[in-house]
XYZ file of C-alpha atoms in Angstrom:
768
model
C 132.878 97.843 115.478
C 134.312 96.043 112.412
C 136.252 93.601 114.622
C 133.065 92.783 116.539
C 131.291 92.033 113.266
C 134.143 89.791 112.072
C 134.001 87.885 115.336
C 130.214 87.523 115.184
C 130.362 85.829 111.785
C 133.139 83.437 112.820
C 135.979 84.964 110.791
C 138.139 86.204 113.669
C 141.325 84.393 114.774
C 140.671 81.382 116.983
C 142.348 83.015 119.985
C 139.678 85.713 120.076
C 137.020 83.110 120.944
C 138.854 82.006 124.089
C 136.949 83.378 127.068
C 139.172 85.115 129.658
C 139.599 83.013 132.769
C 141.700 82.608 135.874
C 143.008 79.120 136.601
C 144.128 78.312 140.157
C 146.391 75.277 140.596
C 145.325 72.478 142.912
C 148.397 72.933 145.086
C 147.808 76.658 145.665
C 147.085 77.392 149.321
C 143.835 79.220 150.014
C 144.864 80.496 153.431
C 145.661 84.150 154.000
C 149.290 85.281 154.127
C 150.095 88.293 156.294
C 152.525 91.079 155.442
C 152.048 92.587 158.901
C 149.035 94.859 158.422
C 147.650 93.386 155.196
C 146.452 89.902 154.311
C 146.812 88.402 150.833
C 144.689 85.379 149.881
C 143.940 83.326 146.786
C 140.296 82.461 147.381
C 139.415 79.255 145.512
C 135.681 79.667 146.045
C 135.628 83.276 144.854
C 138.244 82.410 142.202
C 139.946 85.690 142.999
C 142.977 87.268 144.626
C 141.927 89.306 147.671
C 143.824 91.888 149.757
C 142.446 92.984 153.133
C 143.634 95.472 155.730
C 144.176 94.758 159.409
C 140.497 95.447 160.125
C 139.350 92.855 157.601
C 138.202 95.396 155.025
C 138.731 94.328 151.389
C 140.980 96.893 149.725
C 141.577 95.107 146.446
C 139.949 92.097 144.808
C 140.203 90.602 141.353
C 137.013 89.776 139.494
C 135.530 86.280 139.747
C 137.360 83.925 137.367
C 138.819 86.858 135.387
C 142.586 87.413 134.935
C 143.879 90.295 137.025
C 147.047 90.384 134.896
C 147.185 90.288 131.108
C 149.310 91.507 128.218
C 149.014 92.420 124.537
C 150.819 93.279 121.328
C 150.459 96.541 119.440
C 152.179 99.920 119.228
C 150.274 102.940 120.536
C 150.174 106.057 118.361
C 150.975 109.446 119.889
C 150.155 111.817 117.056
C 151.131 115.474 117.580
C 149.342 118.316 115.843
C 151.227 119.859 112.916
C 151.605 123.185 114.733
C 152.126 121.909 118.296
C 154.329 118.939 119.196
C 152.925 118.757 122.726
C 149.273 118.535 121.654
C 148.771 114.792 121.161
C 146.029 112.584 119.884
C 146.413 109.169 121.552
C 145.330 105.974 119.810
C 145.818 102.746 121.731
C 146.366 99.461 119.867
C 145.928 96.068 121.522
C 146.404 92.967 119.384
C 146.214 89.317 120.428
C 145.719 89.957 124.150
C 146.383 87.168 126.606
C 143.128 85.689 127.889
C 144.337 83.052 130.322
C 146.029 83.532 133.658
C 147.260 80.794 135.938
C 148.198 80.975 139.597
C 150.619 78.149 140.371
C 151.829 79.206 143.799
C 151.502 81.800 146.562
C 154.128 82.038 149.252
C 155.683 84.540 151.663
C 159.003 86.039 150.559
C 159.763 87.455 154.007
C 157.812 88.879 156.939
C 156.598 91.849 154.885
C 156.160 90.340 151.392
C 153.962 87.773 149.650
C 154.519 86.619 146.076
C 151.964 85.143 143.665
C 153.479 83.049 140.847
C 151.893 82.021 137.570
C 151.630 82.527 133.832
C 149.787 84.467 131.144
C 148.854 83.018 127.770
C 146.817 83.434 124.635
C 145.997 79.710 124.669
C 146.592 76.702 126.857
C 149.504 75.474 124.694
C 152.811 76.095 126.566
C 154.664 77.919 123.730
C 152.351 80.930 124.206
C 153.075 81.830 127.814
C 154.635 84.604 129.877
C 155.689 83.698 133.415
C 155.111 86.341 136.068
C 155.645 87.160 139.718
C 153.186 89.450 141.503
C 154.841 90.622 144.707
C 152.943 92.444 147.462
C 155.279 94.182 149.887
C 154.240 96.148 152.972
C 156.084 99.465 153.199
C 154.142 100.899 156.138
C 150.945 100.064 158.060
C 148.972 101.921 155.365
C 150.996 101.295 152.179
C 151.281 98.070 150.226
C 153.564 98.065 147.204
C 152.770 95.808 144.253
C 155.465 94.709 141.821
C 154.803 92.804 138.603
C 157.766 91.042 137.000
C 157.790 89.094 133.750
C 160.372 86.423 134.532
C 160.284 84.318 131.371
C 158.649 84.470 127.965
C 158.160 81.901 125.248
C 159.491 82.905 121.801
C 155.955 83.492 120.527
C 155.522 86.141 123.254
C 158.759 88.016 122.566
C 157.047 91.227 121.421
C 154.423 91.480 124.166
C 155.265 94.821 125.750
C 152.197 95.893 127.678
C 150.622 94.952 131.011
C 147.046 95.235 132.242
C 146.028 95.158 135.893
C 142.280 94.575 136.389
C 140.438 94.617 139.688
C 136.986 94.955 141.160
C 135.069 98.169 141.713
C 131.508 98.936 142.747
C 129.146 100.906 140.578
C 128.734 103.295 143.533
C 132.502 103.959 143.821
C 133.633 107.372 142.575
C 137.217 108.182 141.568
C 139.046 111.493 141.950
C 142.565 112.701 141.204
C 144.698 111.742 138.159
C 146.399 115.135 138.447
C 144.450 118.092 137.093
C 141.328 116.947 135.281
C 139.385 119.808 133.741
C 136.115 118.400 132.406
C 135.035 115.956 135.097
C 135.151 115.728 138.866
C 134.534 112.032 139.462
C 136.136 110.046 136.649
C 133.858 107.030 137.091
C 132.551 106.037 133.670
C 135.555 107.469 131.820
C 138.946 106.406 130.520
C 141.855 108.540 131.704
C 145.095 108.588 129.668
C 148.215 109.482 131.658
C 150.456 111.592 129.439
C 151.594 115.148 130.151
C 150.540 117.259 127.165
C 148.832 120.412 126.028
C 145.109 120.431 126.408
C 142.928 120.056 123.315
C 142.095 123.657 122.592
C 144.749 124.293 119.951
C 146.575 126.951 121.927
C 148.369 129.250 119.509
C 149.122 128.215 115.945
C 147.169 129.141 112.850
C 143.840 130.639 113.792
C 141.741 128.351 111.618
C 143.519 125.286 112.946
C 143.065 126.530 116.498
C 139.341 127.002 116.155
C 138.694 123.874 114.126
C 140.841 121.630 116.326
C 138.999 122.907 119.383
C 135.651 122.074 117.827
C 136.867 118.737 116.516
C 138.376 117.864 119.888
C 135.078 118.502 121.619
C 133.133 116.315 119.186
C 135.701 113.493 119.329
C 135.865 113.638 123.097
C 132.113 113.646 123.479
C 131.280 110.909 121.012
C 134.440 108.812 120.822
C 135.844 108.617 124.316
C 137.753 110.802 126.730
C 141.163 111.271 125.136
C 140.647 114.991 124.500
C 138.626 115.888 127.584
C 141.101 114.142 129.915
C 144.209 115.744 128.402
C 146.198 117.607 131.033
C 149.440 119.428 131.745
C 149.425 117.708 135.158
C 148.748 114.040 134.515
C 149.313 111.571 137.352
C 148.712 107.781 137.480
C 146.875 108.002 140.800
C 143.359 108.036 142.187
C 141.554 108.369 145.490
C 138.105 106.821 145.712
C 135.048 107.187 147.903
C 135.662 103.604 149.031
C 138.592 105.106 150.949
C 141.402 103.608 148.934
C 144.181 105.140 146.886
C 146.245 103.536 144.152
C 149.153 104.933 142.183
C 151.899 103.775 139.846
C 155.580 104.437 140.439
C 156.360 104.047 136.732
C 156.687 106.798 134.112
C 155.597 105.039 130.912
C 152.333 105.913 129.205
C 149.376 104.417 131.071
C 145.610 104.658 131.043
C 142.954 103.984 133.664
C 139.733 102.535 132.275
C 136.845 103.258 134.649
C 134.094 102.844 132.067
C 132.671 99.513 133.207
C 130.877 99.873 136.552
C 132.262 96.683 138.120
C 135.976 97.070 137.412
C 139.093 99.168 136.940
C 141.619 98.273 134.241
C 145.047 99.873 134.342
C 146.987 99.624 131.099
C 150.740 100.350 131.060
C 153.189 100.396 128.146
C 155.876 98.324 129.821
C 157.653 95.166 128.738
C 159.091 93.593 131.842
C 157.034 94.825 134.784
C 155.412 97.609 136.708
C 155.447 99.000 140.240
C 152.745 100.773 142.214
C 151.181 101.136 145.624
C 147.843 100.568 147.279
C 147.082 102.905 150.181
C 144.627 102.306 153.006
C 143.143 105.058 155.174
C 140.215 105.969 157.388
C 139.275 109.010 155.282
C 140.019 110.560 151.915
C 142.097 113.231 153.659
C 144.143 110.509 155.370
C 144.772 108.977 151.957
C 146.126 112.299 150.658
C 148.487 112.483 153.631
C 149.776 108.970 152.969
C 150.076 109.548 149.229
C 152.001 112.811 149.623
C 154.501 111.082 151.897
C 155.647 109.596 148.557
C 154.825 112.381 146.073
C 156.130 115.136 148.326
C 154.388 118.248 149.631
C 154.351 121.794 148.374
C 156.137 124.432 150.437
C 154.132 127.286 152.013
C 154.156 130.548 150.099
C 155.905 133.596 151.622
C 153.833 136.261 153.341
C 154.410 138.899 150.679
C 152.507 137.045 147.957
C 149.692 136.203 150.378
C 148.997 139.849 151.206
C 148.372 141.256 147.755
C 147.715 140.478 144.109
C 149.990 139.851 141.120
C 149.062 142.223 138.314
C 149.907 140.754 134.911
C 151.016 143.577 132.593
C 152.592 143.568 129.133
C 153.669 146.344 126.791
C 156.770 148.013 128.214
C 158.177 149.861 131.218
C 156.130 153.010 130.706
C 152.850 151.092 130.706
C 153.858 149.115 133.800
C 154.705 152.287 135.733
C 151.457 153.995 134.750
C 149.263 151.069 135.789
C 151.097 150.589 139.098
C 150.485 154.265 139.885
C 146.765 153.836 139.163
C 146.561 150.723 141.326
C 148.217 152.558 144.202
C 145.763 155.442 143.782
C 142.857 152.996 144.002
C 144.211 151.404 147.145
C 144.651 147.952 145.636
C 146.925 145.735 147.748
C 149.611 144.998 145.164
C 152.230 142.364 145.931
C 153.933 142.271 142.536
C 153.718 142.910 138.831
C 154.142 139.887 136.618
C 155.720 140.881 133.295
C 155.735 137.922 130.865
C 156.990 139.941 127.877
C 160.141 141.184 129.591
C 162.048 139.307 126.866
C 160.085 140.969 124.062
C 156.884 140.314 122.156
C 157.079 138.134 119.076
C 154.117 138.931 116.859
C 152.555 135.973 115.083
C 150.256 137.321 112.323
C 146.936 135.607 111.746
C 145.484 138.114 109.312
C 146.104 141.682 108.203
C 144.510 143.003 111.395
C 145.191 140.291 113.988
C 148.492 139.067 115.442
C 149.069 136.904 118.491
C 151.326 138.385 121.169
C 153.882 135.605 121.645
C 157.268 135.870 123.396
C 160.890 135.789 122.314
C 162.369 132.758 124.077
C 165.916 134.095 124.347
C 165.914 135.088 128.048
C 167.254 138.601 128.159
C 165.367 141.848 128.592
C 164.049 143.378 125.413
C 166.019 146.558 124.613
C 163.042 148.269 123.004
C 160.217 147.771 125.497
C 162.255 147.242 128.676
C 165.561 149.112 128.122
C 165.546 150.073 131.814
C 164.766 146.579 133.130
C 167.073 146.728 136.155
C 165.945 150.248 136.991
C 162.291 149.184 136.711
C 162.839 146.316 139.162
C 164.576 148.697 141.567
C 161.883 151.378 141.264
C 159.135 148.846 141.917
C 161.018 147.583 144.981
C 161.108 151.120 146.412
C 157.295 151.118 146.166
C 157.137 147.720 147.930
C 156.105 146.071 144.665
C 158.017 143.047 143.434
C 158.616 141.990 139.831
C 158.084 138.495 138.412
C 159.042 137.430 134.891
C 158.721 134.398 132.613
C 160.795 131.446 131.374
C 160.404 128.086 129.607
C 162.837 125.354 128.413
C 162.743 126.494 124.766
C 165.458 128.509 123.018
C 165.339 130.486 119.770
C 167.773 132.622 117.800
C 167.033 136.365 117.892
C 168.799 138.684 115.492
C 169.645 141.548 117.861
C 170.296 139.483 121.008
C 173.284 140.429 123.171
C 173.984 136.759 123.840
C 172.859 133.922 121.597
C 171.690 131.242 124.035
C 170.344 129.073 121.231
C 173.733 128.975 119.509
C 175.548 128.217 122.772
C 173.186 125.359 123.585
C 173.251 123.969 120.057
C 177.042 124.010 119.719
C 177.553 122.368 123.108
C 174.994 119.614 122.581
C 172.573 120.905 125.200
C 169.439 120.536 123.056
C 167.319 117.478 122.345
C 168.351 115.897 119.034
C 166.530 114.107 116.293
C 167.735 110.592 115.675
C 169.642 111.862 112.642
C 171.790 113.859 115.136
C 170.383 117.236 114.123
C 168.840 119.580 116.691
C 165.180 118.784 117.249
C 163.192 121.924 116.483
C 159.925 121.415 118.309
C 156.723 123.114 117.227
C 155.027 125.186 119.920
C 151.905 126.887 118.699
C 153.298 127.323 115.202
C 156.735 128.578 116.317
C 159.926 126.510 116.173
C 162.439 126.265 118.999
C 165.182 124.096 120.439
C 164.392 122.190 123.636
C 166.804 121.770 126.539
C 167.959 118.197 127.067
C 167.500 117.884 130.817
C 169.094 114.421 130.878
C 172.401 116.134 130.069
C 174.154 117.155 133.307
C 176.200 119.813 131.531
C 173.082 121.300 129.956
C 171.410 121.469 133.362
C 174.438 123.169 134.920
C 174.640 125.639 132.010
C 170.978 126.614 132.181
C 171.119 127.022 135.954
C 173.791 129.643 135.365
C 171.538 131.302 132.774
C 168.771 131.422 135.378
C 171.064 132.885 138.014
C 172.569 135.535 135.722
C 169.495 136.511 133.696
C 166.875 136.235 136.414
C 167.964 135.973 140.042
C 170.896 138.387 139.813
C 168.557 141.065 138.399
C 166.408 141.095 141.532
C 163.209 139.510 140.254
C 161.149 137.754 142.915
C 160.045 134.817 140.819
C 158.678 133.789 137.487
C 156.106 131.832 135.569
C 157.956 128.636 134.679
C 156.082 127.497 131.619
C 155.844 124.273 129.672
C 157.464 120.994 130.685
C 155.298 118.919 128.342
C 157.253 119.645 125.150
C 159.541 116.624 124.909
C 158.539 114.654 121.786
C 157.275 111.182 122.602
C 159.456 109.446 120.027
C 161.921 109.985 117.152
C 164.322 111.965 119.336
C 167.577 111.105 121.083
C 168.460 112.077 124.653
C 171.941 112.509 126.059
C 171.269 109.833 128.682
C 170.114 107.367 125.990
C 166.833 106.995 127.874
C 163.804 106.248 125.742
C 161.849 109.502 125.252
C 158.583 107.585 125.728
C 159.553 106.637 129.279
C 161.172 110.013 130.079
C 158.410 112.191 128.613
C 156.380 112.417 131.835
C 159.517 112.833 133.961
C 160.696 115.868 131.980
C 158.384 118.131 133.985
C 159.755 116.849 137.292
C 163.353 117.418 136.155
C 162.475 120.925 134.914
C 161.030 121.785 138.336
C 163.981 120.275 140.185
C 166.394 122.351 138.083
C 164.705 125.588 139.206
C 164.714 124.587 142.843
C 168.422 123.751 142.619
C 169.201 127.080 140.921
C 167.473 129.016 143.704
C 169.318 127.022 146.353
C 172.712 127.328 144.668
C 172.564 131.116 144.364
C 170.895 131.427 147.784
C 168.133 133.825 146.694
C 167.287 135.973 149.713
C 164.064 137.677 148.631
C 161.680 134.736 149.242
C 161.061 134.046 145.541
C 158.022 132.293 144.086
C 158.000 130.254 140.883
C 154.772 128.855 139.507
C 154.529 125.934 137.082
C 151.827 124.453 134.871
C 153.119 120.928 134.120
C 153.612 118.118 136.587
C 153.858 114.411 137.243
C 153.653 112.133 140.269
C 156.536 113.485 142.356
C 156.355 117.111 141.238
C 154.851 118.482 144.493
C 158.123 118.046 146.395
C 159.770 120.576 144.040
C 156.940 123.128 143.934
C 155.565 126.164 145.710
C 152.720 126.965 143.342
C 151.017 125.694 140.199
C 148.597 127.340 137.833
C 145.957 125.606 135.793
C 147.328 126.500 132.378
C 145.855 128.180 129.324
C 142.090 128.518 129.518
C 139.807 130.022 126.930
C 138.457 133.491 127.629
C 135.043 131.891 128.060
C 132.670 130.479 130.673
C 132.525 126.875 129.458
C 133.165 123.602 131.266
C 135.731 122.142 128.872
C 138.226 125.025 128.597
C 136.828 128.144 130.251
C 136.163 129.509 133.737
C 134.294 126.435 134.919
C 137.122 124.131 133.835
C 139.639 126.197 135.818
C 137.747 125.426 139.027
C 137.423 121.739 138.155
C 141.141 121.455 137.427
C 142.237 123.223 140.606
C 140.032 120.990 142.764
C 141.131 117.832 140.952
C 144.817 118.585 141.466
C 144.283 118.680 145.213
C 143.586 114.941 145.298
C 147.029 114.328 143.730
C 149.130 116.496 146.049
C 148.985 119.766 144.072
C 147.771 121.629 147.122
C 148.510 125.269 146.228
C 147.109 126.314 142.892
C 145.608 129.240 141.043
C 144.562 130.267 137.531
C 144.929 133.050 134.973
C 142.262 135.610 135.847
C 140.171 136.030 132.707
C 141.729 133.140 130.783
C 144.391 133.247 128.079
C 143.330 131.811 124.712
C 141.470 134.241 122.464
C 139.994 133.459 119.046
C 139.619 136.335 116.646
C 140.003 136.840 112.968
C 139.823 134.506 110.043
C 136.559 132.563 110.160
C 133.265 134.449 110.034
C 131.636 134.140 113.432
C 134.714 132.464 114.907
C 135.343 135.011 117.621
C 135.989 134.571 121.315
C 137.168 137.529 123.374
C 137.001 138.249 127.092
C 133.923 140.151 128.188
C 133.865 142.508 131.149
C 131.333 140.285 132.907
C 133.639 137.267 132.605
C 136.625 139.281 133.848
C 134.712 140.525 136.897
C 133.458 137.090 137.913
C 136.895 135.533 137.391
C 138.355 138.227 139.671
C 135.860 137.207 142.343
C 136.893 133.567 142.003
C 140.592 134.475 142.287
C 140.001 136.063 145.686
C 139.305 132.562 147.008
C 142.342 130.740 145.562
C 145.958 130.468 146.719
C 147.167 133.384 144.568
C 145.330 136.167 142.720
C 147.085 136.858 139.400
C 145.720 138.581 136.320
C 146.505 137.647 132.707
C 146.107 139.925 129.678
C 145.776 136.991 127.260
C 147.300 136.187 123.901
C 145.369 139.053 122.233
C 145.322 141.730 124.969
C 143.689 144.417 122.859
C 140.647 142.174 122.198
C 140.052 141.377 125.864
C 138.557 143.338 128.731
C 141.373 144.289 131.141
C 141.440 145.366 134.766
C 143.061 148.668 133.751
C 140.472 149.656 131.090
C 138.724 152.434 133.051
C 137.678 153.655 136.477
C 135.081 150.918 136.911
C 137.482 148.078 136.161
C 140.112 149.530 138.502
C 137.487 149.810 141.255
C 136.344 146.200 140.893
C 139.942 145.011 140.795
C 140.765 146.926 143.977
C 137.644 145.578 145.721
C 138.388 141.939 144.908
C 142.087 142.447 145.736
C 141.109 143.675 149.205
C 138.787 140.697 149.539
C 141.732 138.435 148.735
C 144.015 140.217 151.206
C 141.443 139.924 154.008
C 141.915 136.152 153.900
C 145.703 136.243 154.367
C 145.837 134.862 157.957
C 143.397 132.059 157.122
C 145.213 131.140 153.894
C 148.568 131.144 155.676
C 147.367 128.625 158.261
C 146.070 126.192 155.647
C 149.100 126.633 153.414
C 151.103 125.427 156.406
C 148.693 122.504 156.773
C 149.248 121.686 153.099
C 152.937 121.243 153.859
C 152.295 119.310 157.079
C 149.632 116.938 155.753
C 149.439 117.381 151.981
C 145.828 118.595 152.175
C 144.813 121.066 149.446
C 143.887 124.656 150.190
C 140.945 124.438 147.755
C 138.949 121.349 148.673
C 136.218 119.421 146.951
C 133.348 118.846 149.382
C 133.640 115.082 148.861
C 136.693 115.137 151.142
C 134.327 115.842 154.032
C 131.072 114.326 152.791
C 132.113 111.214 150.798
C 128.787 109.434 151.325
C 126.644 112.346 150.130
C 125.614 111.465 146.572
C 124.781 115.087 145.756
C 128.243 116.216 146.823
C 129.851 113.601 144.582
C 128.193 115.150 141.539
C 129.503 118.651 142.242
C 132.040 119.608 139.573
C 132.726 123.370 139.655
C 129.751 125.037 141.349
C 131.186 125.205 144.873
C 134.121 124.177 147.021
C 135.758 124.696 150.397
C 138.719 127.000 150.995
C 140.282 125.286 153.971
C 137.739 123.497 156.169
C 135.608 126.442 157.310
C 134.870 128.636 154.286
C 132.482 127.533 151.526
C 132.654 129.330 148.179
C 130.112 129.204 145.337
C 131.454 131.385 142.489
C 129.231 132.840 139.807
C 130.204 130.912 136.669
C 127.536 131.832 134.111
C 127.083 135.084 132.174
C 124.572 137.700 133.321
C 123.727 135.714 136.446
C 123.095 137.438 139.758
C 122.462 134.332 141.839
C 123.809 130.840 142.467
C 122.317 127.647 143.832
C 124.320 126.412 146.801
C 124.135 122.961 148.357
C 124.563 122.746 152.124
C 125.431 119.136 153.042
C 123.621 117.653 155.995
C 125.489 117.676 159.283
C 124.487 116.666 162.778
C 123.998 119.152 165.579
C 123.386 122.843 165.029
C 125.830 123.404 162.177
C 125.013 126.222 159.769
C 126.755 128.400 157.212
C 126.770 132.195 157.572
C 126.680 134.328 154.418
C 129.604 136.760 154.718
C 127.765 139.699 153.133
C 124.225 139.635 154.528
C 124.934 137.661 157.691
C 122.115 135.253 156.860
C 122.426 131.715 158.214
C 121.822 128.624 156.086
C 121.185 125.368 157.901
C 123.340 122.351 157.028
C 120.261 120.304 156.152
C 121.198 118.654 152.862
C 119.304 121.078 150.634
C 119.950 123.589 147.865
C 119.351 127.289 148.512
C 119.293 130.199 146.063
C 121.756 132.925 147.038
C 121.966 136.323 145.358
C 125.365 137.302 143.955
C 125.297 140.945 142.865
C 128.583 142.089 141.373
C 131.207 142.357 144.065
C 129.491 139.911 146.419
C 130.528 136.372 145.483
C 128.735 133.722 147.494
C 130.889 132.723 150.462
C 129.889 131.233 153.808
C 131.640 130.790 157.151
C 130.934 127.604 159.088
C 129.079 128.102 162.355
C 129.682 127.551 165.231
C 133.046 129.154 164.463
C 136.049 126.839 164.583
C 138.558 128.956 162.637
C 140.254 130.499 165.728
C 139.414 133.970 164.487
C 141.364 133.596 161.271
C 138.297 134.634 159.271
C 137.655 137.794 161.309
C 139.348 139.952 158.671
C 137.119 138.560 155.934
C 133.949 139.033 157.986
C 134.934 142.575 158.932
C 135.675 143.491 155.305
C 132.387 141.988 154.104
C 130.362 143.668 156.864
C 131.866 147.070 156.150
C 131.303 146.718 152.422
C 127.716 145.524 152.832
C 126.960 148.338 155.304
C 128.391 150.920 152.922
C 126.035 149.691 150.193
C 123.061 149.909 152.532
C 123.933 153.460 153.542
C 124.710 154.666 150.021
C 121.971 156.659 148.235
C 120.124 154.500 145.723
C 120.676 155.295 142.068
């Protein structure tokens, strides 16, 4: 605002009054150059660079007389919170941007590549120029790679270390993807920063800071841009649009995608000498996902055991675990496994005299007080056909009574990330300090793989929650590889996932294990079986609660994260210090979240960071009954889920699908955020996401022919006529619809049979 005022009164630097423009040399050919299946042309009349596919469709076009490449000075600020080094506030700084771009030549490099040559400058005077090459290289009939190289720079441009790529959009074009985005579905009209980090809810840490930072983050995100609302554990420089095009970067440096202006997209990358990315062409949005995941990789199908029952999250010791498992068996709940995050011991973090967060001891051995019989517990559960999953992250702490001091071993051997003064970097994670594994160190990776094998896989566990991956500080640290932390930050998550896959392969785990992760970057899917959507508030809201979990899971599907789930009931609880500052899980929220989980890849409960303040599935007879009912609902979908998990591996298509993948031209569908989705192609789900509601409004997109959607509980048919219908959702009957005529090859018969039997039993039961 101040800079605009300075410019308006004529006090700004002279360069700021130079209007951006694209200058095309007289000798530049205006004919199209073919790469095989794409055509690249500098159009003199349009004063633009244009890329078309083999059918003549324009896939990419620069704006009329506007530079499509530019650069700037300025150092971005990545400011971590005092109590959490992975919770960043991003402030971008752009000084003295280049405003002039020249195209001096366009020529083929070979049969598959075309190169555009030219310069960037702040003024016409030669001493203020950067020379560039913009190469367009066909990699396949549907993929065109773009490579920007800065080949020469005048001395005055020595410190320009950022590139912008700007191209045309339509105001009607909607953008999806960018990893997991939790507040928005289409990102049109927003600016999306690409940096793996904690989300802006102030997870953990001092209670007042947690509550206040959450409130402040909402206000700043709402009134001052999207930095907070677009924060994500899974952040990917990639989009798929309703204009049936996909674009992604192959670089790892911090980037942002500015989609605010309706006529353009501006990609901003912190890179000095160049950038690399790809443009993908396809006949449908699903085709684009298939093409994209040929690069990003595809998630492996889950084993049958986890598909046939639920994962019950339980903390508090062996005795409690055994008691709850017995109750679940008595209630007939299909139980695949118990997930025990506090197997390593609870670390209490006091907030007040009466409230303490239940954190974990990150020292990776069973706690002798709460789980003294850890190996026996795993064996006993196995005899009951119940598996055990545990928890791990890349942090290490010293614990007084530990049998083996992993922190000391790692510190003495140089396996931890260091500060630039050579001391161990103690990162802050929710108010607790810990050392962080240096995954660029080959010896550290080999050492921790042995820790995983000895402390986890050799004990007989069937998997684990593999937490974090976003903790590497953005600057002021030193890595073993001497890589810049700013460029490695986003890659840390990929390396962390690869390490776990290698450990499982090296010890040849035979029990079909499952690990689930929360952080990810572009090529993470190739290393993964399952992701979860991270730490949500125990609330209903759209920014951090139940609604945001749905939004995030659907968003990830556009970026190759095809198998995903969420903590049932949420995780983050606020209780204690500020009058009125209380947020605990209600029974209503727990029940509706259970219903949602039945229609995701995996059904897993979570006690939360303050278990005693939250409603739990094991509270009483009623909660056990609802848990068992929704668990059976989940299990009834096993054959259907299995088929579309296999499809996820074959094609990259997500199990949970936004309707826009099938109805991209339906403007109503484009505006759907969390209210409904498809599980596979033939089951529509509309979860109840508001408190005390017993109905939902469901949109049935228009289709030709006699297509309709059959309500699984009542059997009522809803015509696919492009209208909203009100559907009742009494507790235990989440809104779900099977597509008719049936095309699911009978895979939904189990679901329909379960729903029919349940609905009939209600009709025959005496009314209360």
